[in-house]
Short mmCIF file of C-alpha atoms in Angstrom, two decimals:
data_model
loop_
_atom_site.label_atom_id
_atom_site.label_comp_id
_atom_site.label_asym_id
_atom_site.label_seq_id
_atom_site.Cartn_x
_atom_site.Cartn_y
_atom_site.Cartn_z
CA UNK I 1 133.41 47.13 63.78
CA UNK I 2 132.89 44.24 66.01
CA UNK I 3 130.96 45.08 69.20
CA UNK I 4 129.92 43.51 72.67
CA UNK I 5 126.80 42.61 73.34
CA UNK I 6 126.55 44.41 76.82
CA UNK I 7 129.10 46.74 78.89
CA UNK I 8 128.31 47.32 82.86
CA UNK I 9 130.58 49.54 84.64
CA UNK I 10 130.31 49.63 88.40
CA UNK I 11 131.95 52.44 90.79
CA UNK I 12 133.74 50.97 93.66
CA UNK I 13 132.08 50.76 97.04
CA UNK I 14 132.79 53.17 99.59
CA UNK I 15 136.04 53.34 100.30
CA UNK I 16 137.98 55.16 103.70
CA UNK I 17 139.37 57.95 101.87
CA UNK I 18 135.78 58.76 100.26
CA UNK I 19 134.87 59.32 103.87
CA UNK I 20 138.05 61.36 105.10
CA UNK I 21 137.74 63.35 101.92
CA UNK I 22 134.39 64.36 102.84
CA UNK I 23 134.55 64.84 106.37
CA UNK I 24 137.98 66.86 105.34
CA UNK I 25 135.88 69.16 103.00
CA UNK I 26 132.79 69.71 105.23
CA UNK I 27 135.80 71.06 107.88
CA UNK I 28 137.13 73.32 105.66
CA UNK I 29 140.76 71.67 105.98
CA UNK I 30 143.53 71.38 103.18
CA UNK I 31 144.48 67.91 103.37
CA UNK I 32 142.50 64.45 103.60
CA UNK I 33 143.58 62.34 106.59
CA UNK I 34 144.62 59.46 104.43
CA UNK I 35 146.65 56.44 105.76
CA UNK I 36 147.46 54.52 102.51
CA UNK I 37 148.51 55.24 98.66
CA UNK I 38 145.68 56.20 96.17
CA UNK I 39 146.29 52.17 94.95
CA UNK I 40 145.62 50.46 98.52
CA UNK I 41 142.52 52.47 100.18
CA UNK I 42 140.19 49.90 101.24
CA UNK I 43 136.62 49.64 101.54
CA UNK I 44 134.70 50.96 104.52
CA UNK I 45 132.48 48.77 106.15
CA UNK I 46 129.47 50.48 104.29
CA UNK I 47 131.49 49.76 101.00
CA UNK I 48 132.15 45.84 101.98
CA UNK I 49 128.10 45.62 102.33
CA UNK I 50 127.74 47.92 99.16
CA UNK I 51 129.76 45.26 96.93
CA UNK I 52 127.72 42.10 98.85
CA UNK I 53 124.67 43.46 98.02
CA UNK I 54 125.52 43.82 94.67
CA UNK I 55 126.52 40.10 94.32
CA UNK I 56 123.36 39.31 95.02
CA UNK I 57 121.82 41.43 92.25
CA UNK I 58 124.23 39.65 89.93
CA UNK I 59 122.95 36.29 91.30
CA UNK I 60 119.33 37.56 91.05
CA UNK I 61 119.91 37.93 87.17
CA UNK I 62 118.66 35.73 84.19
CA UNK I 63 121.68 33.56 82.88
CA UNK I 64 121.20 35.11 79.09
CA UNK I 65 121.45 38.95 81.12
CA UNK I 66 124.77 37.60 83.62
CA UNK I 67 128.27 38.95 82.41
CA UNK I 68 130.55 36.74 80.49
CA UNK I 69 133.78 37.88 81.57
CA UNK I 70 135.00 40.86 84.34
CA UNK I 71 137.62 43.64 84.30
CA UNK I 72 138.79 45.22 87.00
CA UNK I 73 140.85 48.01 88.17
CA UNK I 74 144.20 46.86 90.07
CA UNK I 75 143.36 49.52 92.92
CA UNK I 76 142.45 47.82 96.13
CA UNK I 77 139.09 49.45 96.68
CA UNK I 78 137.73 48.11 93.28
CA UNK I 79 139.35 44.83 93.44
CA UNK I 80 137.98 44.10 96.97
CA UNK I 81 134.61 45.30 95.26
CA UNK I 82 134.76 42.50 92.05
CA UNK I 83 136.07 40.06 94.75
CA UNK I 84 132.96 40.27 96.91
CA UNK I 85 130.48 41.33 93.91
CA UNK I 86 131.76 38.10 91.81
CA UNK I 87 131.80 35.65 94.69
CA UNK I 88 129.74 32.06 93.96
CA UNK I 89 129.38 33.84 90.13
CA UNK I 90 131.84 31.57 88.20
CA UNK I 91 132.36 34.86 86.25
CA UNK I 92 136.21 34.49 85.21
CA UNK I 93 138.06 38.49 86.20
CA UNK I 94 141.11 39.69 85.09
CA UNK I 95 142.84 43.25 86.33
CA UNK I 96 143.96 46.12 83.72
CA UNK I 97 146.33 49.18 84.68
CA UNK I 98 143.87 50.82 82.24
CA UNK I 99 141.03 50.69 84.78
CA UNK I 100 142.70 52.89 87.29
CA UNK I 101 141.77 55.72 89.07
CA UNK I 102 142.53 58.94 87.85
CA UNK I 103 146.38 60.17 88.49
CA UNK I 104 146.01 63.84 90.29
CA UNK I 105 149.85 64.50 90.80
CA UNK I 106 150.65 67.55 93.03
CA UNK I 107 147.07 67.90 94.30
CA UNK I 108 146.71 64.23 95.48
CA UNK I 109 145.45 64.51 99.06
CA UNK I 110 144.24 67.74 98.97
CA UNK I 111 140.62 69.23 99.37
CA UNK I 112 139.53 72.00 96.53
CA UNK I 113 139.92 74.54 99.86
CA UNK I 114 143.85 73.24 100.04
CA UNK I 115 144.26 73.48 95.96
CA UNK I 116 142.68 77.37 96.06
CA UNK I 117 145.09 77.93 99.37
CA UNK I 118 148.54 75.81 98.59
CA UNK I 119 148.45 76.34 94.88
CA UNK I 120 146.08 78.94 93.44
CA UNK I 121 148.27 79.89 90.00
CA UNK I 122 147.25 75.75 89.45
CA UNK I 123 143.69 76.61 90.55
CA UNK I 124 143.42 79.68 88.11
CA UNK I 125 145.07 77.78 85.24
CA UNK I 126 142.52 74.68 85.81
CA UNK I 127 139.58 77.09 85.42
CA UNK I 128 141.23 78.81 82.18
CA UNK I 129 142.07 75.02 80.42
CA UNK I 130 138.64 73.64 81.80
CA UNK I 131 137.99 70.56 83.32
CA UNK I 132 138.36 68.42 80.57
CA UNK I 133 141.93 69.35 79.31
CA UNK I 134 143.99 70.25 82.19
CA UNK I 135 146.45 67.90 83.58
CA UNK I 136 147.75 68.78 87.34
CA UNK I 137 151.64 68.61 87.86
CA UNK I 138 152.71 64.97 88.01
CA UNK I 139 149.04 63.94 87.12
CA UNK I 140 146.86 63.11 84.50
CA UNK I 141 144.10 64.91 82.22
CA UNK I 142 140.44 63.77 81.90
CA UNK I 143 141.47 63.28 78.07
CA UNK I 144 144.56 61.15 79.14
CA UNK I 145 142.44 58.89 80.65
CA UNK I 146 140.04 58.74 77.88
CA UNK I 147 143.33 57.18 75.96
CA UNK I 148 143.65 55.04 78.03
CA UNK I 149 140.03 53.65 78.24
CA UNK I 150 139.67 54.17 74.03
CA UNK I 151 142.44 51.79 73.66
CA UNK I 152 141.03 49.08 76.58
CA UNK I 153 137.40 49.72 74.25
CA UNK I 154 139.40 48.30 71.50
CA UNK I 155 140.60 45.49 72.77
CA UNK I 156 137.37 43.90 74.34
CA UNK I 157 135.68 44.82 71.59
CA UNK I 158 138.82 42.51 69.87
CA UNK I 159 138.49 39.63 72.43
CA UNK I 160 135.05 39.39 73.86
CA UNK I 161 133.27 40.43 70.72
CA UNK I 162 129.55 39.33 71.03
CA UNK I 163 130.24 38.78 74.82
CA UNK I 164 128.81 40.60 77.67
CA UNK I 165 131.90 42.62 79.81
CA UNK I 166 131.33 43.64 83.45
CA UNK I 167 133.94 46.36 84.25
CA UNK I 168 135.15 47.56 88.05
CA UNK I 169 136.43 51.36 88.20
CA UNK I 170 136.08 54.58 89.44
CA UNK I 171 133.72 57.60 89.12
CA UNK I 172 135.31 59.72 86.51
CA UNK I 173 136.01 56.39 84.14
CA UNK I 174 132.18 55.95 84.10
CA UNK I 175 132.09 59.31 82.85
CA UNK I 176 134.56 59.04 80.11
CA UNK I 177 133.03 55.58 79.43
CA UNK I 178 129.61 57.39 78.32
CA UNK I 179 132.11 60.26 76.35
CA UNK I 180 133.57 57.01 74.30
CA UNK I 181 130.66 54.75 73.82
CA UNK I 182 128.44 57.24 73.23
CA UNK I 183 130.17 60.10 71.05
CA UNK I 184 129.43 62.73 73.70
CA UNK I 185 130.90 66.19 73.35
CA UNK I 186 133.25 67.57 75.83
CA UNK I 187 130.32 69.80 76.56
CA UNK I 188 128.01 67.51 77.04
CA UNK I 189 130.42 65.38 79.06
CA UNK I 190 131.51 67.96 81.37
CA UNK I 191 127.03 68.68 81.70
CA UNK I 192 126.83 65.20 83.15
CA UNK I 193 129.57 66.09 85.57
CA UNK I 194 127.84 69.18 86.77
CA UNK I 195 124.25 66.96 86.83
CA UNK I 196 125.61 63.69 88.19
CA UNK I 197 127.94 62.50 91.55
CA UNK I 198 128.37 58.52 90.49
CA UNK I 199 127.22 56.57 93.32
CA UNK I 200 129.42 53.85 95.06
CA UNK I 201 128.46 50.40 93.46
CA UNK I 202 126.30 52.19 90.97
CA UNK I 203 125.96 50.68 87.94
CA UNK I 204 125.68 52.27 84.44
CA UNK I 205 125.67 49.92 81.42
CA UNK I 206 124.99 49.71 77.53
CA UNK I 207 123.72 46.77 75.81
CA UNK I 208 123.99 46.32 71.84
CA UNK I 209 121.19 47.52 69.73
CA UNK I 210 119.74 45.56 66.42
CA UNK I 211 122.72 47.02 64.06
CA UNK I 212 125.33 46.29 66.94
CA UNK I 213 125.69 49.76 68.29
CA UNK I 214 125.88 49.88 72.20
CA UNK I 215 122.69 51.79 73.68
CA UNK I 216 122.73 53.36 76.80
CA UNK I 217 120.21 51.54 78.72
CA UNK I 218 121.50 52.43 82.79
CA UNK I 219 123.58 55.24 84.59
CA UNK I 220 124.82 55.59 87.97
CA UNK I 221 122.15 53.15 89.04
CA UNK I 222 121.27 52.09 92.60
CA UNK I 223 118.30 50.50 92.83
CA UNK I 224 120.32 47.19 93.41
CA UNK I 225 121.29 48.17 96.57
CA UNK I 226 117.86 49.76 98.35
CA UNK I 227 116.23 46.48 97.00
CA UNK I 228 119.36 44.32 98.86
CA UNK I 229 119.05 47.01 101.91
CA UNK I 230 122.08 47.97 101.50
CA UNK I 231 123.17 51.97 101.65
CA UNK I 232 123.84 54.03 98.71
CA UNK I 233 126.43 56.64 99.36
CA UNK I 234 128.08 59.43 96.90
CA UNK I 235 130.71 60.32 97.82
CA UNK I 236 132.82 62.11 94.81
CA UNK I 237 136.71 61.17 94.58
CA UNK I 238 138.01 64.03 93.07
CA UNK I 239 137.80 66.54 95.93
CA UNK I 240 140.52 69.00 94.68
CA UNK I 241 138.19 69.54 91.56
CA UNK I 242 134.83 70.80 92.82
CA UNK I 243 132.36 71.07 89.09
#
């Protein structure tokens, strides 16, 4: 099967709603105060520096180790991210539907406190499915988005074959991307999501191993930004699903 020769995934930087969904859930209230449509939350200003520091990691790397090509998701808080992380890199970026956040339906805009209160029979069924196979009302499943990114897999692995891919996303497509790559289990999948909150601008990446096979080599790393002295935050998007 042909195969890239490296895959980087990086989270978004912090975005507005990461911080109105937190301070919503440290109040205890139902609903995050959000201002704009899951597809057009900005960055915070923390996020803006988040995605500038990490350009100048990716300017800071050996030409053989620099991405070959970008993919990013259409949502406004990653593209603004790939805008300011690619800036001065030459590196050519394209956007794919694919790459999007994670579709949560009824329960968009609501904290896990205003799923349990506003709809509990979809809080009980969630726990009886399990994370990885329920879908929310109007929404999508962890393995619906999994379909989504198998069939992207397939066609970089198609078009950039030998190629190094730098990809622009969100937290729970990181995830997945480790369940695909990697061959995980849904139980050891939904361990890593119990372990693990995916930093903003963290980056977790695989690079091919002497028979081709990509190797795990990074996850959810930050290091980028403390050495660019720039903030690391964690906020995790999917409020209305505590692990």
């Amino acid at each position: 099967m042909a195969e890239l020769a490296a895959l980087w995934i990086v989270r978004h930087g912090e975005s507005t709603a990461n911080v109105a969904a937190t301070a919503a859930e440290r109040a205890g209230a139902d609903l995050i105060d959000l201002t704009h449509r899951d597809a057009d939350v900005p960055l915070s200003a923390t996020g803006e520096e988040q995605a500038r520091a990490t350009a100048r990691w990716l300017a800071g790397l050996p030409a053989p180790r620099r991405p070959d090509v970008a993919v990013v998701s259409p949502y406004l808080r990653a593209v603004r991210t790939a805008e300011l992380a690619l800036a001065g890199t030459g590196v050519p970026a394209s956007r794919d539907e694919r790459l999007r956040d994670r579709e949560l339906g009824i329960l968009d805009g609501l904290t896990g406190h205003g799923v349990a209160r506003r709809f509990p029979d979809e809080a009980a069924r969630r726990q009886r499915l399990g994370k990885f196979y329920y879908r929310p009302p109007g929404g999508e499943s962890w393995t619906d988005v999994a379909l989504r990114l198998r069939a992207l897999l397939g066609d970089l692995r198609r078009d950039h074959e030998g190629r190094r891919v730098l990809l622009f996303g969100h937290d729970a497509l990181v995830f997945l991307l480790r369940y695909l790559v990697e061959g995980l289990t849904e139980a050891e999948l939904m361990g890593l999501t119990r372990e693990h909150v995916i930093a903003n601008c963290s980056v977790t990446g695989w690079s091919a191993d002497a028979d081709g096979r990509l190797v795990l080599d990074t996850f959810n790393d930050v290091r980028h930004l403390r050495q660019q002295g720039a903030r690391p935050t964690e906020e995790d998007e999917i409020h209305a699903e505590p692990v």
